[in-house]
Structure formats: C-alpha cells, structure tokens
XYZ file of C-alpha atoms in Angstrom:
719
model
C 77.016 -110.895 -51.779
C 79.227 -110.912 -48.671
C 82.586 -111.048 -50.756
C 81.433 -108.136 -52.897
C 80.388 -105.933 -49.882
C 83.996 -106.402 -48.366
C 85.665 -105.471 -51.466
C 83.577 -102.328 -51.887
C 84.378 -101.219 -48.195
C 88.185 -101.634 -48.901
C 87.970 -99.511 -51.962
C 86.327 -96.768 -50.049
C 88.925 -97.052 -47.336
C 91.876 -96.831 -49.544
C 90.316 -93.823 -51.204
C 90.053 -91.862 -47.801
C 92.873 -89.889 -46.443
C 93.889 -91.145 -42.757
C 96.062 -88.773 -40.760
C 97.558 -88.948 -37.470
C 95.028 -87.250 -35.585
C 92.257 -89.387 -36.912
C 94.065 -92.481 -35.747
C 94.729 -90.806 -32.146
C 91.077 -89.834 -31.887
C 89.953 -93.470 -32.813
C 92.326 -94.772 -30.242
C 91.098 -92.421 -27.579
C 87.611 -93.495 -28.181
C 88.251 -97.034 -27.885
C 90.372 -96.410 -24.859
C 87.718 -94.498 -23.091
C 85.121 -97.389 -23.872
C 87.224 -100.077 -22.576
C 88.410 -98.094 -19.542
C 84.770 -97.382 -18.686
C 84.044 -101.128 -18.946
C 87.006 -102.004 -16.685
C 86.087 -99.221 -14.313
C 82.535 -100.574 -14.213
C 83.638 -104.069 -13.606
C 86.100 -102.975 -10.905
C 83.441 -100.905 -9.167
C 81.241 -104.060 -9.195
C 83.991 -106.118 -7.736
C 84.777 -103.632 -5.182
C 81.142 -103.314 -4.146
C 80.925 -106.914 -4.079
C 84.168 -107.492 -1.900
C 82.743 -104.508 0.296
C 79.549 -106.414 0.648
C 81.027 -109.525 1.667
C 83.546 -107.999 3.898
C 81.082 -105.791 5.793
C 77.560 -107.566 5.321
C 78.557 -111.248 5.146
C 81.552 -111.248 7.361
C 80.143 -113.531 9.913
C 78.929 -116.017 7.356
C 82.135 -116.507 5.691
C 84.126 -116.324 8.840
C 81.811 -119.417 10.005
C 82.430 -121.224 6.715
C 86.171 -120.704 6.959
C 86.079 -121.747 10.537
C 84.290 -124.842 9.788
C 86.971 -126.006 7.344
C 89.320 -125.861 10.453
C 87.100 -126.600 13.416
C 84.516 -129.516 13.969
C 81.363 -128.869 16.042
C 79.600 -131.795 17.383
C 76.792 -132.506 19.891
C 77.494 -134.147 23.161
C 74.506 -136.448 24.046
C 72.880 -135.341 27.443
C 73.008 -137.560 30.464
C 69.528 -138.890 31.249
C 67.945 -138.028 34.424
C 68.143 -140.858 37.038
C 65.282 -142.921 38.022
C 65.557 -143.436 41.765
C 63.774 -145.366 44.531
C 61.893 -143.977 47.504
C 65.283 -143.858 49.364
C 67.176 -142.162 46.621
C 68.832 -145.385 45.450
C 69.091 -145.373 41.539
C 67.295 -147.825 39.619
C 68.501 -146.168 36.384
C 71.668 -144.477 36.188
C 74.428 -143.533 33.748
C 78.024 -144.791 33.730
C 81.235 -143.802 31.986
C 81.630 -145.610 28.675
C 83.853 -146.064 25.827
C 82.293 -146.677 22.856
C 82.301 -146.977 19.023
C 79.526 -146.030 16.506
C 79.482 -145.609 12.852
C 77.500 -143.781 10.269
C 76.732 -146.037 7.312
C 76.170 -143.025 5.079
C 79.719 -142.093 5.341
C 81.351 -145.534 5.083
C 83.495 -145.604 1.875
C 84.065 -149.220 1.957
C 81.375 -150.733 4.289
C 82.561 -154.359 4.034
C 86.221 -153.756 4.602
C 85.369 -151.176 7.481
C 83.052 -153.732 9.195
C 85.637 -156.642 8.839
C 88.354 -154.429 10.128
C 86.291 -153.264 13.242
C 85.555 -156.987 13.636
C 89.000 -157.816 13.923
C 89.940 -154.764 16.175
C 87.090 -155.368 18.670
C 87.151 -159.122 18.453
C 83.578 -159.448 17.515
C 82.029 -162.892 17.256
C 80.049 -164.037 14.208
C 76.740 -163.386 16.106
C 77.982 -159.916 16.982
C 78.930 -159.257 13.355
C 75.481 -160.532 12.195
C 73.813 -158.343 14.550
C 75.899 -155.261 13.245
C 75.011 -156.126 9.720
C 71.425 -155.951 10.809
C 71.565 -152.713 12.409
C 73.265 -151.153 9.371
C 70.575 -152.316 7.021
C 67.888 -150.922 9.297
C 69.553 -147.477 9.573
C 68.694 -144.623 7.208
C 70.626 -141.799 5.968
C 72.957 -140.407 8.983
C 71.447 -142.494 11.635
C 74.217 -143.705 13.684
C 74.705 -147.451 14.495
C 76.473 -148.686 17.817
C 79.105 -151.039 17.117
C 80.435 -151.748 20.407
C 80.255 -150.295 24.077
C 81.949 -150.824 27.318
C 85.302 -151.031 25.790
C 88.574 -150.903 27.592
C 90.920 -148.003 26.967
C 93.497 -149.837 24.980
C 90.825 -151.018 22.507
C 89.397 -147.598 22.364
C 92.745 -146.292 21.502
C 93.492 -148.864 18.942
C 90.366 -147.701 16.861
C 91.059 -144.036 17.501
C 94.459 -144.172 15.868
C 92.897 -145.768 12.723
C 90.358 -143.298 11.951
C 91.923 -141.913 8.806
C 91.697 -145.307 7.425
C 87.967 -145.869 8.492
C 85.847 -142.778 7.411
C 82.551 -142.966 9.035
C 83.691 -144.659 12.265
C 83.144 -142.588 15.412
C 84.904 -143.566 18.860
C 83.885 -141.461 21.579
C 83.783 -141.226 25.481
C 80.231 -140.698 26.854
C 77.645 -142.207 29.142
C 75.672 -145.512 28.970
C 72.266 -146.030 30.395
C 72.784 -148.668 33.206
C 70.210 -150.523 35.216
C 71.947 -151.943 38.300
C 69.371 -154.710 39.328
C 68.829 -155.644 35.385
C 65.828 -157.873 34.968
C 64.275 -156.969 38.438
C 63.179 -153.472 37.057
C 62.697 -154.348 33.286
C 58.820 -154.251 33.221
C 58.713 -151.245 35.890
C 61.085 -149.008 34.261
C 61.234 -150.122 30.502
C 64.485 -149.341 28.522
C 66.113 -146.974 26.087
C 67.553 -147.699 22.493
C 68.889 -145.759 19.653
C 66.206 -143.361 17.824
C 64.806 -145.162 15.036
C 64.354 -143.572 11.521
C 60.890 -143.284 12.242
C 61.518 -141.197 15.342
C 63.753 -138.876 13.104
C 61.111 -138.542 10.483
C 58.742 -137.407 13.032
C 61.042 -134.957 14.969
C 63.977 -133.729 12.802
C 66.075 -132.996 16.031
C 69.733 -133.355 15.262
C 70.300 -134.783 18.551
C 68.293 -137.838 17.494
C 71.018 -138.743 15.122
C 74.028 -137.854 17.189
C 75.994 -141.052 17.974
C 75.492 -142.434 21.693
C 72.175 -140.760 22.068
C 69.247 -142.912 23.376
C 65.525 -142.372 23.770
C 62.962 -144.007 26.152
C 61.329 -147.003 24.273
C 58.985 -148.578 26.831
C 57.547 -148.089 30.394
C 58.735 -144.999 32.616
C 61.926 -144.237 30.276
C 59.325 -143.498 27.597
C 56.632 -141.954 29.506
C 59.138 -139.223 31.123
C 61.182 -138.850 27.953
C 61.071 -134.892 28.066
C 61.771 -134.899 31.671
C 64.700 -137.390 31.592
C 66.221 -136.058 28.249
C 68.305 -133.089 29.378
C 70.065 -130.487 27.216
C 72.981 -131.530 24.824
C 76.423 -130.130 25.217
C 78.747 -129.071 22.441
C 82.544 -129.489 21.494
C 84.758 -127.578 19.170
C 87.849 -129.419 17.846
C 90.609 -128.411 15.365
C 90.884 -130.861 12.521
C 92.999 -131.530 9.629
C 91.924 -131.574 5.949
C 91.335 -135.355 6.269
C 89.216 -135.005 9.428
C 91.711 -136.051 11.914
C 91.516 -134.236 15.408
C 94.365 -131.907 16.177
C 93.000 -130.473 19.513
C 90.061 -129.457 21.581
C 89.260 -125.876 21.470
C 86.369 -125.462 23.748
C 83.484 -127.651 25.286
C 79.968 -126.803 26.588
C 79.014 -129.319 29.207
C 75.570 -130.989 28.664
C 72.837 -130.256 31.255
C 71.618 -133.687 32.653
C 67.874 -134.553 32.627
C 65.771 -134.072 35.728
C 65.460 -137.288 38.015
C 62.243 -139.094 38.742
C 61.822 -140.682 42.230
C 59.360 -143.456 42.613
C 57.493 -145.039 45.816
C 59.369 -148.215 44.862
C 61.807 -149.865 47.483
C 64.630 -150.592 45.316
C 66.162 -153.472 47.661
C 62.579 -154.989 48.168
C 62.104 -154.850 44.259
C 65.459 -156.757 43.713
C 64.726 -159.207 46.537
C 61.294 -159.882 45.363
C 62.665 -160.643 41.729
C 65.317 -162.869 42.907
C 63.164 -164.867 45.491
C 60.869 -165.709 42.513
C 63.540 -168.066 41.550
C 62.816 -170.331 38.660
C 58.967 -169.739 38.668
C 56.879 -167.604 36.339
C 55.359 -165.112 38.756
C 54.344 -161.628 39.874
C 54.669 -159.865 43.366
C 52.933 -156.685 44.233
C 53.740 -155.063 47.520
C 51.513 -151.788 48.624
C 51.948 -149.358 51.446
C 48.719 -149.548 53.515
C 49.013 -146.218 54.925
C 49.719 -144.225 51.714
C 49.007 -146.615 48.776
C 52.467 -146.344 47.411
C 53.628 -149.338 45.453
C 56.804 -150.684 47.047
C 57.360 -153.430 44.627
C 56.047 -154.246 41.252
C 57.785 -157.483 39.842
C 57.388 -159.675 36.963
C 59.639 -162.508 36.464
C 61.287 -163.943 34.363
C 62.004 -160.652 32.410
C 64.613 -159.384 30.051
C 67.685 -157.705 30.894
C 67.030 -153.968 29.916
C 70.788 -153.329 29.657
C 70.964 -155.714 26.721
C 68.272 -153.327 24.938
C 70.453 -150.209 25.429
C 72.409 -150.583 22.104
C 69.692 -152.588 20.356
C 69.122 -156.284 21.272
C 70.786 -158.922 19.214
C 68.770 -161.510 17.233
C 69.896 -164.499 19.209
C 68.649 -162.912 22.459
C 65.352 -161.869 20.933
C 64.921 -165.344 19.688
C 65.772 -166.784 23.041
C 63.064 -164.339 24.874
C 60.451 -165.019 22.220
C 60.674 -168.828 22.547
C 60.582 -169.116 26.445
C 57.229 -170.429 27.605
C 57.413 -168.485 30.742
C 56.927 -165.253 28.390
C 59.672 -162.882 29.869
C 58.251 -160.027 27.560
C 54.944 -160.018 29.532
C 54.469 -157.805 32.496
C 52.504 -160.329 34.595
C 51.920 -157.779 37.494
C 49.773 -155.560 35.373
C 48.907 -157.254 32.282
C 48.673 -160.985 33.357
C 45.070 -162.128 33.999
C 44.361 -164.935 36.333
C 41.333 -166.518 38.015
C 41.805 -165.475 41.654
C 40.619 -168.768 43.041
C 40.038 -168.731 46.894
C 41.711 -165.131 47.327
C 38.229 -163.827 46.456
C 36.794 -165.238 49.789
C 37.722 -162.482 52.181
C 36.153 -159.912 49.835
C 33.160 -162.289 49.558
C 32.626 -162.261 53.298
C 32.307 -158.366 53.283
C 29.818 -158.591 50.568
C 27.805 -161.287 52.412
C 27.622 -159.334 55.548
C 26.573 -156.185 53.751
C 23.655 -158.452 52.547
C 22.625 -159.519 56.011
C 24.528 -162.861 56.319
C 25.305 -163.489 60.182
C 29.036 -164.229 60.506
C 28.090 -166.666 63.255
C 25.658 -168.709 61.208
C 27.137 -172.146 60.441
C 26.999 -174.257 57.111
C 27.606 -178.058 57.429
C 30.146 -179.003 54.617
C 29.580 -182.835 53.893
C 32.414 -182.667 51.326
C 30.430 -180.497 48.712
C 27.268 -178.759 47.743
C 24.357 -180.012 45.806
C 22.743 -177.700 43.192
C 19.799 -179.648 41.650
C 21.063 -182.867 40.273
C 24.650 -181.948 40.393
C 27.103 -182.090 43.221
C 29.820 -179.460 43.706
C 32.622 -181.174 45.475
C 34.732 -179.416 48.058
C 38.140 -180.235 48.628
C 37.658 -181.902 52.108
C 34.840 -182.607 54.658
C 35.087 -179.599 56.833
C 32.014 -180.230 59.022
C 30.265 -177.234 60.481
C 31.859 -173.874 59.894
C 31.051 -170.178 60.497
C 32.470 -167.272 58.248
C 35.475 -166.968 59.985
C 36.164 -170.642 59.910
C 35.289 -170.754 56.142
C 38.129 -168.285 55.277
C 40.440 -170.096 57.558
C 39.904 -173.605 55.931
C 39.011 -172.272 52.616
C 35.587 -174.066 52.523
C 34.071 -173.940 49.219
C 30.934 -175.279 50.362
C 30.156 -172.307 52.770
C 30.666 -169.867 50.000
C 28.560 -171.881 47.492
C 25.792 -171.922 49.743
C 25.833 -168.173 50.670
C 26.248 -167.198 46.961
C 23.322 -169.265 46.123
C 21.283 -167.548 48.792
C 22.324 -163.870 48.077
C 23.120 -164.227 44.286
C 26.567 -163.330 42.886
C 25.245 -159.893 41.638
C 25.477 -158.897 45.360
C 29.064 -159.996 45.540
C 30.386 -158.320 42.173
C 29.903 -154.815 42.956
C 31.934 -155.227 46.329
C 34.703 -156.967 44.255
C 34.745 -153.673 42.008
C 34.606 -151.531 45.021
C 37.677 -153.171 46.376
C 39.678 -152.935 43.188
C 39.227 -155.826 41.134
C 38.528 -155.349 37.398
C 39.835 -151.624 37.693
C 42.324 -149.825 35.889
C 44.474 -147.372 37.995
C 46.262 -144.003 37.381
C 49.885 -145.064 37.069
C 52.078 -143.230 34.671
C 54.155 -145.454 32.298
C 51.913 -148.533 32.782
C 49.618 -150.499 30.555
C 47.123 -152.365 32.425
C 44.327 -154.811 31.823
C 41.003 -154.678 33.409
C 40.242 -158.330 33.728
C 36.612 -159.528 34.284
C 34.294 -159.341 37.254
C 31.202 -160.887 35.681
C 27.672 -160.621 36.528
C 24.283 -161.218 34.935
C 24.370 -158.094 32.713
C 27.979 -158.751 31.666
C 27.287 -162.271 30.467
C 24.101 -161.115 28.620
C 26.237 -158.542 26.657
C 28.978 -160.944 25.961
C 27.323 -164.193 25.131
C 23.521 -163.392 24.960
C 22.936 -165.785 27.663
C 21.211 -165.635 31.073
C 23.311 -165.970 34.329
C 22.868 -169.220 36.095
C 23.155 -170.471 39.542
C 26.077 -172.711 38.487
C 27.775 -169.427 37.317
C 27.284 -167.922 40.737
C 28.913 -170.752 42.464
C 31.898 -170.753 40.284
C 32.298 -167.012 40.534
C 31.949 -166.908 44.300
C 35.161 -168.940 44.674
C 37.117 -166.993 41.854
C 36.829 -169.329 38.902
C 34.624 -169.496 35.781
C 34.594 -166.280 34.073
C 36.453 -164.169 36.752
C 39.941 -162.755 35.901
C 42.071 -160.400 37.689
C 45.553 -158.839 37.742
C 48.114 -159.254 40.703
C 47.984 -155.417 40.961
C 44.254 -155.617 41.592
C 44.686 -158.199 44.147
C 47.185 -156.211 46.042
C 44.959 -153.235 45.907
C 41.964 -155.289 47.308
C 44.101 -156.584 50.030
C 45.410 -152.982 50.995
C 41.873 -151.843 51.131
C 40.601 -154.814 53.275
C 43.751 -154.475 55.610
C 43.327 -150.708 55.873
C 39.739 -150.276 55.664
C 40.401 -147.231 53.335
C 39.750 -146.704 49.683
C 43.511 -146.627 48.810
C 44.437 -145.793 45.356
C 48.122 -147.136 44.290
C 50.554 -144.627 43.260
C 54.072 -144.876 41.671
C 55.637 -141.291 41.893
C 56.995 -140.436 45.170
C 55.428 -137.345 46.758
C 52.425 -137.604 44.634
C 49.964 -139.947 46.456
C 46.645 -140.598 44.885
C 43.741 -139.141 46.757
C 41.599 -141.420 48.685
C 38.189 -142.605 47.358
C 34.882 -142.715 49.132
C 34.629 -144.358 52.580
C 34.163 -148.060 52.298
C 30.732 -148.986 53.321
C 31.564 -151.616 56.010
C 31.630 -151.267 59.792
C 34.549 -152.112 61.803
C 32.828 -155.227 63.116
C 32.497 -156.558 59.564
C 36.215 -155.802 58.729
C 37.021 -157.657 61.846
C 35.273 -160.801 60.881
C 37.288 -160.828 57.635
C 40.553 -160.095 59.287
C 40.034 -162.802 61.945
C 39.493 -165.303 59.185
C 42.704 -164.343 57.310
C 44.480 -164.292 60.623
C 43.554 -167.860 60.915
C 44.699 -168.881 57.612
C 48.393 -168.309 58.717
C 48.454 -168.375 62.538
C 45.540 -170.624 63.294
C 45.032 -173.987 61.589
C 44.271 -172.702 58.061
C 45.682 -173.215 54.703
C 49.128 -171.217 54.974
C 50.213 -172.117 58.457
C 53.317 -173.322 57.330
C 54.261 -169.849 55.854
C 53.760 -167.832 59.073
C 56.446 -165.152 59.729
C 59.411 -166.131 61.702
C 59.977 -162.672 62.797
C 59.382 -162.112 66.530
C 56.360 -159.754 67.353
C 55.201 -159.606 63.618
C 52.313 -161.849 62.440
C 50.919 -162.079 58.874
C 47.266 -162.583 57.820
C 46.533 -163.870 54.453
C 44.783 -166.300 51.998
C 45.768 -168.716 49.862
C 44.365 -169.517 46.222
C 44.427 -172.332 43.820
C 43.276 -171.564 40.458
C 42.417 -174.093 37.619
C 43.523 -173.492 34.081
C 42.447 -176.768 32.725
C 39.616 -179.378 33.239
C 41.571 -182.025 34.951
C 40.651 -185.330 36.375
C 43.368 -184.862 38.802
C 44.386 -181.657 40.435
C 47.660 -180.191 41.383
C 51.042 -180.775 39.612
C 49.926 -183.574 37.528
C 50.345 -183.075 33.704
C 52.710 -180.628 31.803
C 53.507 -177.275 33.245
C 50.883 -175.355 31.363
C 48.324 -177.555 32.585
C 49.043 -177.177 36.067
C 46.954 -174.833 38.445
C 47.983 -171.226 39.229
C 49.265 -170.700 42.757
C 48.046 -167.365 44.666
C 48.343 -165.731 47.885
C 47.244 -162.270 49.408
C 48.373 -161.174 52.636
C 49.178 -158.126 54.939
C 51.361 -157.468 58.044
C 51.512 -156.698 60.825
C 48.020 -157.944 61.643
C 47.551 -155.525 64.458
C 48.283 -152.489 62.737
C 48.665 -153.303 58.854
C 51.451 -151.397 57.069
C 52.257 -153.827 54.044
C 49.888 -155.663 51.784
C 51.228 -158.220 49.220
C 49.913 -160.286 46.274
C 51.638 -163.321 44.753
C 50.681 -165.162 41.629
C 52.764 -168.013 40.549
C 51.864 -169.329 36.901
C 50.989 -173.137 37.095
C 52.657 -173.240 40.562
C 50.231 -175.921 41.672
C 48.794 -175.147 45.126
C 48.471 -171.787 46.691
C 50.372 -172.911 49.939
C 53.053 -174.729 48.077
C 54.459 -171.988 45.846
C 52.861 -168.416 46.308
C 52.642 -168.424 50.115
C 56.343 -168.924 50.961
C 57.472 -166.228 48.398
C 54.945 -163.702 50.122
C 56.319 -164.926 53.437
C 59.857 -164.109 52.592
C 59.164 -160.823 50.838
C 57.406 -159.577 54.036
C 60.167 -160.921 56.236
C 62.628 -158.703 54.200
C 60.732 -155.549 55.239
C 60.984 -156.520 59.070
C 64.215 -158.437 59.076
C 66.410 -158.266 55.882
C 69.100 -160.296 57.217
C 67.068 -163.227 57.777
C 65.347 -162.976 54.465
C 68.770 -162.540 52.575
C 70.199 -165.653 54.382
C 66.997 -167.691 53.185
C 67.434 -166.356 49.559
C 71.184 -166.885 49.077
C 70.898 -170.571 50.150
C 68.063 -170.942 47.416
C 70.055 -169.189 44.879
C 72.968 -171.774 45.140
C 70.501 -174.355 43.957
C 69.022 -172.234 41.287
C 72.373 -171.628 39.532
C 72.823 -168.004 40.794
C 71.103 -164.665 40.514
C 68.599 -164.055 37.547
C 71.212 -162.084 35.571
C 73.846 -164.945 36.051
C 71.202 -167.645 34.843
C 70.270 -165.462 31.921
C 73.819 -165.089 30.893
C 74.544 -168.882 31.196
C 71.442 -169.721 29.250
C 72.411 -167.117 26.446
C 75.718 -168.886 26.115
C 74.284 -172.344 25.873
C 71.716 -170.804 23.212
C 74.606 -169.399 21.266
C 76.364 -172.641 21.149
C 73.084 -174.419 20.073
C 71.775 -171.891 17.409
C 74.717 -170.002 16.234
C 73.930 -167.597 13.579
C 70.685 -169.262 12.643
C 68.280 -166.762 14.301
C 65.841 -164.545 12.349
C 66.364 -160.816 12.279
C 64.870 -158.728 15.126
C 63.151 -156.150 13.037
C 62.404 -152.443 13.930
C 60.754 -150.804 16.985
C 57.326 -151.663 15.844
C 58.100 -155.190 15.428
C 59.522 -155.295 18.903
C 56.580 -153.411 20.411
C 54.234 -155.965 18.505
C 55.969 -159.000 19.885
C 55.612 -157.436 23.405
C 51.925 -156.812 23.038
C 51.542 -160.365 21.618
C 52.975 -161.774 24.762
C 49.937 -160.793 26.817
C 48.174 -163.758 28.647
C 45.006 -163.685 26.369
C 44.140 -167.223 26.737
C 40.300 -167.521 27.493
C 38.892 -169.693 30.276
C 38.204 -173.385 28.839
C 35.195 -175.394 29.211
C 34.578 -176.922 32.735
C 37.169 -174.642 34.427
C 36.307 -174.832 37.990
C 33.941 -177.595 37.446
C 36.166 -180.775 37.485
C 35.866 -183.081 40.402
C 38.774 -183.256 42.972
C 39.078 -186.913 42.891
C 42.737 -187.325 44.304
C 44.491 -184.840 46.561
C 48.092 -184.022 44.968
C 49.321 -181.848 47.957
C 50.846 -183.451 51.018
C 48.996 -182.398 54.180
C 50.962 -179.546 55.576
C 50.690 -179.076 59.269
C 51.053 -176.504 62.146
C 54.580 -176.604 63.187
C 53.425 -176.809 66.726
C 52.216 -180.446 66.129
C 54.647 -183.026 66.994
C 52.746 -185.730 65.291
C 50.791 -184.260 62.541
C 48.058 -186.429 61.012
C 46.533 -186.535 57.566
C 43.468 -184.570 57.087
C 41.071 -187.331 56.330
C 38.187 -186.606 58.807
C 36.279 -183.335 59.761
C 38.386 -183.375 63.141
C 41.583 -183.981 61.575
C 40.854 -181.533 58.649
C 41.713 -178.332 60.717
C 45.168 -179.495 61.251
C 46.048 -179.539 57.539
C 47.532 -176.307 56.314
C 45.985 -176.851 53.046
C 48.060 -175.475 50.519
C 45.786 -178.271 49.430
C 42.744 -175.963 48.899
C 42.014 -176.733 45.183
C 39.395 -174.531 43.579
C 37.596 -177.420 42.099
C 33.948 -177.956 42.062
C 32.150 -181.011 40.834
C 30.013 -182.555 38.145
C 29.883 -181.168 34.600
C 28.635 -177.653 34.567
C 29.961 -175.994 31.483
C 30.746 -172.509 30.643
C 31.196 -170.971 27.284
C 34.710 -170.465 25.988
C 36.318 -166.986 26.035
C 35.289 -165.629 29.557
C 37.419 -162.497 29.144
C 36.477 -159.275 27.847
C-alpha cells in the first residue's frame, strides 16, 4: 500500500498550481514555527543562566574556587595535663610527620617502597606500616613516620606529584615527658579507628595527624582536651601541587587538666622501683589528694601515639612482670602484716586493753593444730605486737573477738572499697567474713579462717591504693577520700569511731616498727628532724616449705610496706607493694623510705637513686629501649600483628592479676629463716634474733606471714 499512496500524492501535487505567493506563505509559516521554538529555547537558556547567576551564584563560585583552592582541617592541639605545680605530664611538641590515605594510593606497593627508601624504614617498620594500611578503612589516615628532621620532610614534599595519597605536614605530637612513669595514670592517645568514625562521622577523625584518647585520663576527658580544629586554604594546581598559602584559621587548643599528682615525685617513685614489679601510692594526709600513683614496669605511652608496632606489643605481652597491668589500682594482693595496725583499732573498739599481754612461745595452738609464728617473742602487749609483728598476739585476739569484729573496721578504713577517681578502673578486692564465705562457697566460717584473715592472709586481698587510703586515715584520724583532680577534693566521710587514745596506741606501735627495734628499723629516714612510722608485710603466694626468696620468682612472697611521715604531724601516707619481693623490710620498706625522703630532701633522694640506676642499666626508658633493640635482633619480623583497638583493650584487661589464692596459703610452717637479721644501726655488735631477749634487736624484714600445720582453704578466694 505504501508505494501506491506516495504516487497518488505526487499526481495530486503535479496537478495543483503553485504560485510564488503560496511558496512565500509556506516559508513564512515554517519560519515562524522555527523561530518560536528557537525563541523558547533561548528564553529557557536565558532563564537558566539568570537563575544560575543570581540564585546559585555562591554554589558555583564555591565549586570553581575548590578547583583552585584546597581547604584542609588543622588538628587541634590537645589540652595539657598538668601536675599540682603546673608542670606538664602530657604536652604537645612541634612535629614533622608523614601520613598517607590508602584510598588515594594509585600504586600502594610502589608508594610504600619509595617511602621506605626515603625515610630509611627498617623491615620491622615496613611490616608495621603494612599492618596499619590493612586495618584502615576508607579515607582513614595512616601514620608513616613522625619526628622527622626538616631535610627528610622536604625530600618527601618535593616528590608529592609522584606519590598521590601521601600527606606530609607540620603539626603537633602528643608527648609524655616522663614516659612510662605516667603510662597507667594518664593513658595514651592514638589514631581514631574505623569503629570510632562509624560511631561519630566527624571529619576531624579522619584528618591526618589527629589523635583521640584511648585509655585513662586521656580518654575520660576527651571532650575537654580535644579543642577546636583550625583550617588552611591553599592554592593548588590541577595535579594537586601546592602553589601558595592563601589564608589560615588557627586551631583553638583544648582545655588543660590539673591533677593532684606531684610530677617529680611520680617520676622519682617510678624510677626508684628499679627492676622490681611494684606499685607505689602516696596520699596527702591533709586533703586526700593523690601525690603519686605508680605502677611499674609500664609501657611507654609515647610509643602508642602513632600506633604501637607488633614487636613492641609482643615484648609487652610476654613480660612476666605484666607491664600492661595497673598494679596500683587493679593489682590485688594479700596485705599480710600491714593489716595489723588496723586490727589494733578494731580490737580496742571491742574492749581489748592495749596493756594486756600475750605470751608468744613461737606460735599459737588451735585445737590439735599449731600455728607457727616467725620467732619466739615472749610477752608482748598491743604496741609491741605491732612493733615486732607478732602473729601470735593477733591470732589470740582474733580468736577471742572473732574476725567479724575486725572486717567492718577494715572496710571503714578503705579496704575492699572503690573510690570516685575519674579515668580509673579499680578492683574491690576481698575483705571476707562469715556471710561472704557462705555466699561464695556455701561453707561456714571457721576459727582457722579468722586466724588467717587477722594477719592479712587466706581470703583477704586488697589493692595498693586501698592500703594507702587506710594508712592516711589511720595517720590523720579522719575519713579522707582520695582525689585526683586539683581543686576538687572529695568530701570527708563520717568521723572515725575511735578515740585519740586508741589512735595513739596504733601510732606508737607503727613508730616502733621504724624507730624502735621493730621490723623496719633499717629503713628509718635519714632526714634530720623527720621520722617515719610504718608497718612491714610479707604475704605468701604459694604453699612453701621454706619461705622468702627460695624458688622461682613467681613463687616468692610479696613484699609490702605502709607508712606515714612526719610522725608528730602526719602529712604524707605511702603504700608500697613489690610483687614477689620476698620480705617486707627487704624490698618494700627501702622504696618507701626513699620516696618519703624525696618529699623532705630531694637532693639526698636523687643522689641515692642515681647511684642505683648506674647498676640497673639506666632509667626505665633507657632500659626499655635497650631491651627493645635486643628483642628486634632476636625476633626480627616474626611477631604476630597487634590487632585493633578492641584487641589492645582486651589484652590490657586480661593482664589483671586474677590469680586466686591456692590451698594452704598462709598456713605453711616457717621452718627456715631466709631473711638475714637486720639490726638497729645504733648497735655496734648486732646479734642474731634467736632468743626472746635477742629478738627485739632484729629488724625483721623477716616477719613472714606464715602460720602452721595444714589448715586448708578452698581455692578461688577472690570475688
């Protein structure tokens, strides 16, 4: 049909007369239609151009400007963390650094290889860099290197067109001047993780060089310390190369935090611990402010700032001294004889006359069992029982009044308690009694349990912080509560229910421990006009046939000491716990003596410490660096990857001292004295403490917490 229709139309047209006017009219009609369409399109284009020019001017101006100008955030400087005197414990220092954004890398392998060559990265450092790149997500920046010199920084900068995704910058790096000394107290910072960014889509979190608090006070006060970011406008070429800086808005630093800590004392105590695994806590007896909160060994928080390497992490995890554990707050230990001053207050409260004397024949008989004391002390009263650490006296009195009369006083003085301290994770420990044992083990409390608990063994476990609080309350006679933020002291609790005369008995006994003929006479202060009162403690961790330093390190007794000074007007209270340090007078008391000496005569204390450090291999930081170098040479690149923030936090949590008491703890006969007799320096011809008359001359550090004959306790005495 189609060909025939076309021919028919052609015949009709050929038969029609077409004039010039007809053609003109046809052209005019078409011209009008086309012109109308063109005019409409022109009007639409003009309207669109007007709309863009007038109403979207700012948008397109910004887009055009962004092709020429690069706008970047400047990470804010974190607020300083200061000690009570305004000395920085955590500060910031100028830093040349190099970061990269994995998402922007064109050839990751070539870029990493070139950076390794320019920055002279070791195989271990390259391995750590690869780990960080694998863990990163999206535009999360990865730190390549920090603390660069200017020449190295410049060498990277001039090669930027060849290495897209690499970001060199000048900024600020978090810095902890005393390193390991404040690790457990302050915590550390690190790059924001992918999980952090998923929770808070703040672009600051993916800004190269920005760090967030990961633990301790750094994490607790993140919003206070963070500050407000700045911004920088730079003119760039089409390839992204910087031509010039156009303008910059300075960042606003975060607010500082001031602590009750004495920075120099904190550093001194950490260094004085030396090669031991120990905790030291010092409290102001007038305000309750914590002056030192030390746990050693520790990690160096400076090494965590850019993300810790796998070898450093492996070295920390394999250390049997557990540097990841905050021993001052989360370490739990049997307090041993440091419980005895507290027990004397409880005994007096329940009617025991301090002048009443108990004969110590070398132990105490309970039924058919004989609990062996560490010496034959003869006849002792309450003051002498503290001074000579006579277990027999306290066993006798605890059997009379019952341990349920002593436990409430222990809690009243701070044992088994948690305190309101920001940025800390504490553990309660255990102050047992009959109700506790029934809840925990479904067993009745026995007289043997009372004997063990009365000398700080068996089920009893406390933290060094709790021991320091107990000492401060005994010294001051007030219910002091520890505080950590300067200017915000914790309110006093209720008045302690003891008379001045009752406190005087306890104070006299503790005075004799150090200044009479007691168990710590060798650790008296050498500061003219200043005397220290205290109490040593030796706590069993294994059932041993021989006590003291026999056996492997983890089987040795814990060494403890509590004390305060000056004795006439107590100002400072201290507690020291040395893990597996053997006897209280041998390891813990000398540390406490030197720490308190520092508060009254810093020059004398530093002279003592510097001489010791020469034999230890330097400061904690120097020893750690030397150990790391040796570890790298030994292990090479064979360490496993560190893991993410959650894995790090889990490892720190698992480092807690969760070992429960074993059978017969505190019930093993003390058959051999391992501690050489210590003597009063005033004695020209010291004699061994082998008789009741000679015993007062022995400054025992030799007071083991052993009792006797098999009196077993169920395993797992901690809550």
